[in-house]
Amino acid sequence: QIEALLGLKFDDEGFLNTWIAVFEHIEETKKWDAVLGLSSIAILLLLRILDQVKLGKEGERKRWQNWVNSTCWLISVSRNAIVIIAASILAYALTEPGQKNFPFTLTGDIPSGFPPFRAPPFSLEADGKTYSFLDICKNLGSSLYISPLVAVIESIAIAKSLSKGSRIDVSQEMIAIGTSNILGSFASSYPVTGAFSRTVVNASSGVRTPFGGLYTGALVLLAITVLTPYFFYIPKSCLAAVIISAVIFMVEVSLVKMVWKSKRIDLVPFGVTFVLCVFVGLSQGILIGAAINLGMLLYSTARPRIKIHKVKNPTTEYLLIVPDRSLVFTAMEYFMSSVRKASALYPGIIVVIDMSHVSAADFTTAYGFDNMIKRLQKHGHKLILTRIKPEVFLILSRMGCDFHIHKEGEDMEILLKGISNQDGCMSVNPLPNDDPPVAEQTSLQSISSSVERKSQTDQVAPIARVDIDDGTP
C-alpha cells in the first residue's frame, strides 16, 4: 500500500521489489497524496482509541454519559467510513469543474451495471482461434489445482488469525468458497477467496458475524448501480491509509515469544513462511511453510520414542518393548531396527511388545511385523503382544503373523513358562532368588543401559532398563 500512500506509480510487486521501487521513485512522490495519506493514518489511530472513553462509573452513569459513551463507540467503529467520506468530500471540493488535474490520485471511473447472468463458457476465441475446454485446462497447467489449494489455505489462515482461539470449521469454509465460486462463474466473477486486508478492515470496523457479508453485498450492488459516479473522488492514498492502519495491529510479536517458550522447533516453519511471504509471495510462502510443517510432522511419526526394559523375575526373564505412539508406515522401519538391535543383545530371550499406545496400523505395519517375527524366530526369539487393541490385532492377524497374545487378566509368568517350554523355542534359564540384578554391557552405540537396583528386602522384581537413544532431541 506504500505506492498508493505516496502517490507513486510503478509496476513492481512483492514486498522487497516494492520497497526498492519506492526508493527509486521517491522523488516522484506527490506531496498532497502523502499529506492526505499520513494524516488519514493519524486520524484513524486517534479514532481507534476513542471507544476507550468511558464517562462515569459502571452502574452509576447518567443518561447523557451513556449517550456520550455510545457516540464515541459508534464513531470509533465507523472510523474507516468517516475518513473515506471526508476525504472524498475534500477531493470533490478541491476539484474545479472541467479540470483534469486533480489534487490527489483518485480512484477514477468505475464501470457500472450488472454483468450478464449466464452459464460459464467452456470454450473461447482468441486471435481467430477457438480453444476448447481441454485446451483451456492445458494452458492453465498447474494453476488449475494450485489456485484452489492456495485459496482454501489462505482463507483458513486468515480465519485462524482472527479467530482468537475460537473453533474454525474448515469443511464449512471449503463449502462456502466452493459454492461462491460455482455461483460466481455464472456472473463472470473473479475467483472468490479470503482477502487478508479486506478481512482486517472488516474486523476493525466492528464486523463480528457472517451477517456483515449482507451489508457488503448490498453496498456492492449499490455501488455498481447508483454510487459509481461518487466513487470517482475517493483518494487512493486514503484507501491505503485505511488498510495500513488496520493491518499493523495484526502483527503479534507476543506469539513469537509464546512459541519460543513452548516449542522452539515450531519457529522453523513460522520463520520460513514469514520470510517467503514477505520476500517471495503469499501463496508460495504458505505452500512451502505448510510443506515444511508436514515434513516435521512426518518425521515425528517416523521416530517414535521406544522404551526397552529387560524384566527379570524369580523364574523367567523377557524383553519388554513399549512404543509411545502408533506404528504406521513412517515409523515401522525405525521400530524394527530398534527391536533387532535390542534383541541381539539377549539371544533366545522372549520379546514382549506393549501395544497399549498403538491405536492405528496399516499394511506396512502388518508386513513389517511379519518380517520382524520371522527374523526373531530365526535367532531363537518368541514374540508376545500385550494390551493390543482389537482393530490392530485384526490387521496383524490377517497377514498371518505368528505371535502370541497376552490377554487381559492372564498371568504373564504362566504364559512365559508355557511358551519357553514349547518345542523350537529356547528355554529361559531361571534366575536364583538371591542373585543381584546385573545389567549386561554392550558396545552398541545406539543403546544405553542403566540399572535400577532394589534393596534386598524389596519384594518387587528388579528391572534393567534399556532405553533407545538415537541422538534426536
Coordinates of C-alpha atoms in Angstrom, one line a residue, residues 74-454:
L74 CA -20.0 4.4 17.2
I75 CA -17.5 7.0 15.9
S76 CA -14.6 4.7 16.7
V77 CA -16.3 1.7 14.9
S78 CA -17.2 3.8 11.9
R79 CA -13.8 5.5 11.6
N80 CA -13.0 3.9 8.2
A81 CA -16.2 5.1 6.6
I82 CA -15.9 8.5 8.2
V83 CA -12.3 9.1 6.9
I84 CA -13.1 7.9 3.4
I85 CA -16.3 10.0 3.1
A86 CA -14.5 13.1 4.5
A87 CA -11.5 12.6 2.1
S88 CA -13.9 12.2 -0.9
I89 CA -15.7 15.4 0.0
L90 CA -12.4 17.2 0.3
A91 CA -11.2 15.9 -3.1
Y92 CA -14.6 16.9 -4.7
A93 CA -14.4 20.4 -3.1
L94 CA -10.8 21.0 -4.3
T95 CA -11.6 19.9 -7.9
E96 CA -12.7 22.6 -10.2
P97 CA -15.3 21.8 -12.9
G98 CA -13.8 20.6 -16.1
Q99 CA -10.3 20.3 -14.6
K100 CA -8.4 17.1 -15.4
N101 CA -5.5 17.7 -12.9
F102 CA -6.7 16.6 -9.5
P103 CA -5.0 17.5 -6.2
F104 CA -5.0 13.8 -5.3
T105 CA -4.7 10.5 -7.1
L106 CA -8.3 9.4 -7.3
T107 CA -10.0 6.0 -7.8
G108 CA -11.4 7.3 -11.2
D109 CA -14.1 5.8 -13.3
I110 CA -15.7 2.6 -12.2
P111 CA -17.8 0.6 -14.8
S112 CA -21.4 0.4 -13.7
G113 CA -24.1 -2.1 -14.3
F114 CA -24.6 -5.9 -13.8
P115 CA -22.6 -8.5 -15.7
P116 CA -24.8 -10.8 -17.8
F117 CA -26.0 -13.9 -15.8
R118 CA -25.3 -16.9 -18.0
A119 CA -23.6 -20.3 -17.9
P120 CA -19.8 -20.1 -17.9
P121 CA -18.3 -20.7 -21.4
F122 CA -16.5 -23.9 -21.9
S123 CA -14.7 -22.5 -25.0
L124 CA -13.2 -19.2 -26.1
E125 CA -12.0 -17.4 -29.2
A126 CA -8.7 -15.5 -29.3
D127 CA -6.6 -14.4 -32.2
G128 CA -9.0 -16.0 -34.6
K129 CA -8.6 -19.4 -33.0
T130 CA -11.2 -21.4 -30.9
Y131 CA -9.9 -23.0 -27.7
S132 CA -11.8 -26.0 -26.2
F133 CA -12.2 -26.6 -22.5
L134 CA -9.3 -29.1 -22.6
D135 CA -7.1 -26.5 -24.3
I136 CA -8.0 -24.0 -21.6
C137 CA -7.1 -26.5 -18.9
K138 CA -3.8 -27.3 -20.6
N139 CA -3.0 -23.6 -20.8
L140 CA -3.7 -23.2 -17.1
G141 CA -1.4 -26.1 -16.2
S142 CA -0.5 -26.4 -12.5
S143 CA -2.6 -23.3 -11.7
L144 CA -5.7 -25.5 -12.2
Y145 CA -5.1 -27.1 -8.8
I146 CA -2.7 -24.8 -7.1
S147 CA -5.1 -21.8 -7.3
P148 CA -7.9 -23.6 -5.4
L149 CA -5.5 -25.0 -2.9
V150 CA -4.0 -21.6 -2.2
A151 CA -7.5 -20.1 -1.9
V152 CA -8.5 -22.6 0.7
I153 CA -5.3 -22.4 2.7
E154 CA -5.2 -18.6 2.6
S155 CA -8.9 -18.3 3.7
I156 CA -8.4 -20.8 6.6
A157 CA -5.1 -19.0 7.6
I158 CA -7.0 -15.6 7.7
A159 CA -9.9 -17.1 9.7
K160 CA -7.5 -18.7 12.2
S161 CA -5.5 -15.4 12.6
L162 CA -8.7 -13.5 13.5
S163 CA -10.5 -16.3 15.5
K164 CA -8.6 -15.6 18.7
G165 CA -8.7 -19.3 19.7
S166 CA -12.3 -20.0 18.6
R167 CA -13.1 -23.1 16.7
I168 CA -12.8 -22.9 12.9
D169 CA -14.9 -25.3 10.8
V170 CA -12.6 -26.0 7.9
S171 CA -15.2 -28.0 6.0
Q172 CA -17.7 -25.2 6.2
E173 CA -15.1 -22.8 4.9
M174 CA -14.4 -25.0 1.9
I175 CA -18.1 -25.5 1.2
A176 CA -18.6 -21.7 1.3
I177 CA -15.6 -21.0 -1.0
G178 CA -16.7 -23.7 -3.5
T179 CA -20.3 -22.6 -3.6
S180 CA -19.3 -19.0 -4.1
N181 CA -17.1 -19.8 -7.0
I182 CA -19.6 -22.0 -8.7
L183 CA -22.4 -19.4 -8.4
G184 CA -19.9 -16.6 -9.3
S185 CA -18.9 -18.3 -12.5
F186 CA -22.4 -17.5 -13.8
A187 CA -21.8 -13.8 -13.4
S188 CA -18.2 -13.7 -14.7
S189 CA -16.8 -13.0 -11.3
Y190 CA -13.2 -13.2 -10.1
P191 CA -12.2 -16.3 -8.2
V192 CA -13.6 -16.0 -4.7
T193 CA -11.3 -16.4 -1.7
G194 CA -10.3 -14.8 1.5
A195 CA -8.7 -11.4 1.4
F196 CA -6.4 -10.5 4.3
S197 CA -6.6 -6.7 4.0
R198 CA -10.3 -6.6 3.5
T199 CA -11.0 -9.1 6.3
V200 CA -8.9 -7.0 8.7
V201 CA -10.7 -3.8 7.6
N202 CA -14.0 -5.6 8.3
A203 CA -12.8 -6.7 11.7
S204 CA -11.5 -3.2 12.6
S205 CA -14.9 -1.8 11.6
G206 CA -16.7 -3.9 14.2
V207 CA -17.9 -6.9 12.0
R208 CA -18.3 -10.0 14.2
T209 CA -20.5 -12.4 12.2
P210 CA -21.0 -13.5 8.6
F211 CA -24.1 -11.3 8.6
G212 CA -21.7 -8.5 7.7
G213 CA -21.4 -10.0 4.3
L214 CA -25.0 -9.0 3.6
Y215 CA -24.0 -5.3 4.2
T216 CA -21.0 -5.8 1.9
G217 CA -23.1 -7.4 -0.8
A218 CA -25.8 -4.6 -0.6
L219 CA -23.1 -1.9 -0.8
V220 CA -21.5 -3.6 -3.9
L221 CA -25.0 -3.7 -5.6
L222 CA -25.5 -0.1 -4.8
A223 CA -22.0 0.8 -6.0
I224 CA -22.3 -0.8 -9.4
T225 CA -25.8 0.7 -10.0
V226 CA -26.1 4.0 -8.2
L227 CA -22.9 5.1 -6.5
T228 CA -20.2 4.6 -9.1
P229 CA -20.1 8.4 -10.0
Y230 CA -19.4 9.2 -6.4
F231 CA -16.6 6.6 -6.0
F232 CA -14.7 8.6 -8.6
Y233 CA -13.5 11.0 -6.0
I234 CA -12.2 8.6 -3.4
P235 CA -8.4 9.2 -3.0
K236 CA -6.3 6.1 -3.3
S237 CA -3.9 7.4 -0.5
C238 CA -6.9 7.4 1.8
L239 CA -7.8 3.8 1.0
A240 CA -4.2 2.8 1.5
A241 CA -4.2 4.5 4.9
V242 CA -7.4 2.5 6.0
I243 CA -5.7 -0.8 5.1
I244 CA -2.4 0.1 6.7
S245 CA -3.9 1.3 10.0
A246 CA -6.0 -1.9 10.2
V247 CA -3.2 -4.4 9.3
I248 CA -0.5 -3.1 11.6
F249 CA -2.4 -4.3 14.6
M250 CA -2.4 -7.9 13.2
V251 CA 1.4 -8.3 13.9
E252 CA 1.5 -10.4 17.1
V253 CA 5.0 -10.2 18.4
S254 CA 3.8 -11.9 21.6
L255 CA 3.0 -15.1 19.6
V256 CA 6.7 -15.5 18.7
K257 CA 7.6 -15.3 22.4
M258 CA 5.0 -18.0 23.2
V259 CA 6.3 -20.3 20.5
W260 CA 9.9 -19.8 21.8
K261 CA 8.9 -20.7 25.3
S262 CA 6.8 -23.7 24.4
K263 CA 8.4 -25.5 21.4
R264 CA 11.3 -23.7 19.6
I265 CA 11.4 -26.1 16.7
D266 CA 8.0 -24.6 15.6
L267 CA 9.7 -21.4 14.8
V268 CA 11.3 -23.1 11.7
P269 CA 8.0 -23.3 9.6
F270 CA 6.9 -20.0 11.3
G271 CA 10.1 -18.2 10.2
V272 CA 10.3 -19.8 6.7
T273 CA 6.6 -18.9 6.0
F274 CA 7.1 -15.3 7.2
V275 CA 10.3 -14.7 5.2
L276 CA 8.9 -16.3 2.0
C277 CA 5.6 -14.4 2.3
V278 CA 7.4 -11.1 2.7
F279 CA 10.1 -11.6 0.1
V280 CA 8.7 -14.0 -2.5
G281 CA 4.9 -14.1 -2.3
L282 CA 2.0 -15.0 -0.1
S283 CA 1.0 -18.1 -2.0
Q284 CA 4.5 -19.5 -2.2
G285 CA 5.1 -18.8 1.5
I286 CA 2.0 -20.5 2.7
L287 CA 2.6 -23.6 0.5
I288 CA 6.2 -24.1 1.4
G289 CA 5.6 -23.4 5.1
A290 CA 2.8 -26.0 5.1
A291 CA 5.1 -28.5 3.3
I292 CA 7.8 -27.9 5.9
N293 CA 5.4 -28.4 8.8
L294 CA 4.1 -31.6 7.1
G295 CA 7.7 -32.8 6.9
M296 CA 8.3 -32.2 10.5
L297 CA 5.0 -34.0 11.4
L298 CA 6.1 -37.0 9.3
Y299 CA 9.5 -37.0 10.9
S300 CA 7.9 -37.1 14.4
T301 CA 5.7 -40.1 13.4
A302 CA 8.8 -41.8 11.9
R303 CA 10.8 -41.6 15.1
P304 CA 8.6 -43.0 18.0
R305 CA 10.2 -43.0 21.4
I306 CA 10.8 -46.6 22.4
K307 CA 11.4 -47.8 25.9
I308 CA 13.1 -51.2 26.3
H309 CA 13.2 -53.0 29.6
K310 CA 14.8 -56.3 30.4
V311 CA 12.5 -57.7 33.1
K312 CA 13.8 -60.3 35.5
N313 CA 11.7 -62.2 37.9
P314 CA 12.4 -65.3 40.1
T315 CA 11.7 -67.8 37.3
T316 CA 11.9 -66.1 33.9
E317 CA 13.1 -63.1 32.1
Y318 CA 11.9 -61.3 29.0
L319 CA 12.5 -58.1 26.9
L320 CA 9.7 -55.6 27.3
I321 CA 9.4 -53.1 24.4
V322 CA 7.0 -50.1 24.7
P323 CA 6.5 -47.8 21.7
D324 CA 4.9 -44.5 22.7
R325 CA 2.7 -44.0 19.5
S326 CA 1.1 -45.8 16.6
L327 CA 3.4 -47.8 14.3
V328 CA 2.3 -46.7 10.9
F329 CA 4.4 -46.9 7.7
T330 CA 6.6 -44.0 8.6
A331 CA 7.7 -45.5 11.9
M332 CA 7.9 -49.1 11.1
E333 CA 11.4 -49.3 9.8
Y334 CA 12.8 -47.4 12.8
F335 CA 10.8 -49.6 15.2
M336 CA 12.0 -52.8 13.5
S337 CA 15.6 -51.6 13.6
S338 CA 15.4 -50.8 17.4
V339 CA 13.9 -54.2 18.1
R340 CA 16.6 -56.0 16.2
K341 CA 19.4 -54.2 18.0
A342 CA 17.9 -54.8 21.4
S343 CA 17.1 -58.5 20.9
A344 CA 20.6 -59.1 19.5
L345 CA 22.0 -58.4 23.0
Y346 CA 20.0 -61.2 24.6
P347 CA 19.9 -64.3 22.4
G348 CA 16.9 -66.5 22.7
I349 CA 15.0 -64.2 25.1
I350 CA 11.3 -63.8 24.7
V351 CA 10.3 -60.4 23.3
V352 CA 7.1 -58.8 24.7
I353 CA 5.7 -55.7 22.9
D354 CA 3.3 -53.5 24.8
M355 CA 0.8 -52.2 22.2
S356 CA -1.2 -50.0 24.5
H357 CA -0.1 -46.8 22.7
V358 CA -0.6 -48.3 19.2
S359 CA -4.0 -47.2 18.1
A360 CA -3.5 -47.3 14.3
A361 CA -1.8 -49.7 11.9
D362 CA -1.7 -50.2 8.2
F363 CA -0.4 -52.8 5.7
T364 CA 3.2 -51.7 6.2
T365 CA 2.8 -52.4 9.9
A366 CA 1.5 -55.9 9.3
Y367 CA 4.1 -56.6 6.7
G368 CA 6.9 -55.3 8.9
F369 CA 5.7 -57.3 11.9
D370 CA 5.6 -60.5 9.8
N371 CA 9.2 -60.0 8.6
M372 CA 10.3 -59.0 12.1
I373 CA 8.8 -62.1 13.7
K374 CA 10.4 -64.4 11.1
R375 CA 13.8 -62.7 11.9
L376 CA 13.3 -63.1 15.6
Q377 CA 12.3 -66.7 15.3
K378 CA 15.4 -67.4 13.2
H379 CA 17.5 -66.2 16.1
G380 CA 15.5 -68.2 18.7
H381 CA 13.2 -65.5 19.9
K382 CA 9.4 -65.7 20.5
L383 CA 7.1 -62.7 20.3
I384 CA 4.2 -61.8 22.7
L385 CA 1.9 -58.9 22.1
T386 CA 0.2 -57.5 25.2
R387 CA -2.6 -54.9 25.6
I388 CA -3.2 -54.9 21.8
K389 CA -6.3 -53.1 20.5
P390 CA -8.8 -55.2 18.5
E391 CA -8.5 -53.2 15.3
V392 CA -4.7 -53.5 15.4
F393 CA -4.9 -57.2 16.2
L394 CA -7.3 -57.7 13.2
I395 CA -4.8 -56.1 10.8
L396 CA -1.9 -58.2 12.0
S397 CA -3.8 -61.5 12.2
R398 CA -4.9 -61.1 8.6
M399 CA -1.3 -61.0 7.5
G400 CA -0.8 -64.4 9.2
C401 CA 1.8 -63.1 11.7
D402 CA 3.0 -65.8 14.1
F403 CA 2.8 -64.3 17.6
H404 CA 1.3 -64.9 21.0
I405 CA -1.3 -62.8 22.7
H406 CA -1.2 -61.9 26.3
K407 CA -4.9 -61.4 27.2
E408 CA -6.1 -59.0 29.9
G409 CA -6.2 -60.8 33.3
E410 CA -3.9 -63.6 32.2
D411 CA -0.8 -64.3 34.3
M412 CA 2.2 -63.2 32.2
E413 CA 4.6 -65.5 34.1
I414 CA 2.4 -68.6 33.3
L415 CA 2.3 -67.6 29.6
L416 CA 6.0 -67.1 29.5
K417 CA 6.6 -70.6 31.0
G418 CA 4.3 -72.2 28.6
I419 CA 6.0 -70.5 25.6
S420 CA 9.5 -71.2 26.8
N421 CA 8.7 -74.9 27.2
Q422 CA 7.4 -75.2 23.6
D423 CA 9.4 -77.1 21.0
G424 CA 11.5 -75.0 18.8
C425 CA 11.9 -72.3 21.5
M426 CA 15.0 -71.9 23.6
S427 CA 14.3 -72.4 27.3
V428 CA 14.8 -69.5 29.6
N429 CA 17.2 -70.2 32.4
P430 CA 15.5 -69.5 35.8
L431 CA 17.3 -67.0 38.0
P432 CA 18.2 -67.7 41.6
N433 CA 16.2 -65.6 44.1
D434 CA 19.3 -64.3 45.8
D435 CA 21.2 -63.2 42.7
P436 CA 21.5 -59.5 42.4
P437 CA 20.3 -57.9 39.1
V438 CA 23.1 -57.3 36.6
A439 CA 22.9 -55.0 33.6
E440 CA 24.6 -56.5 30.5
Q441 CA 27.2 -54.4 28.9
T442 CA 27.0 -53.6 25.2
S443 CA 29.2 -51.8 22.7
L444 CA 26.2 -50.9 20.6
Q445 CA 26.3 -47.1 20.4
S446 CA 22.6 -46.6 19.9
I447 CA 21.6 -48.4 23.1
S448 CA 22.4 -47.2 26.6
S449 CA 21.9 -49.4 29.7
S450 CA 21.0 -48.3 33.2
V451 CA 20.2 -50.5 36.2
E452 CA 17.6 -49.8 38.8
R453 CA 18.6 -51.7 41.9
K454 CA 16.2 -52.6 44.7

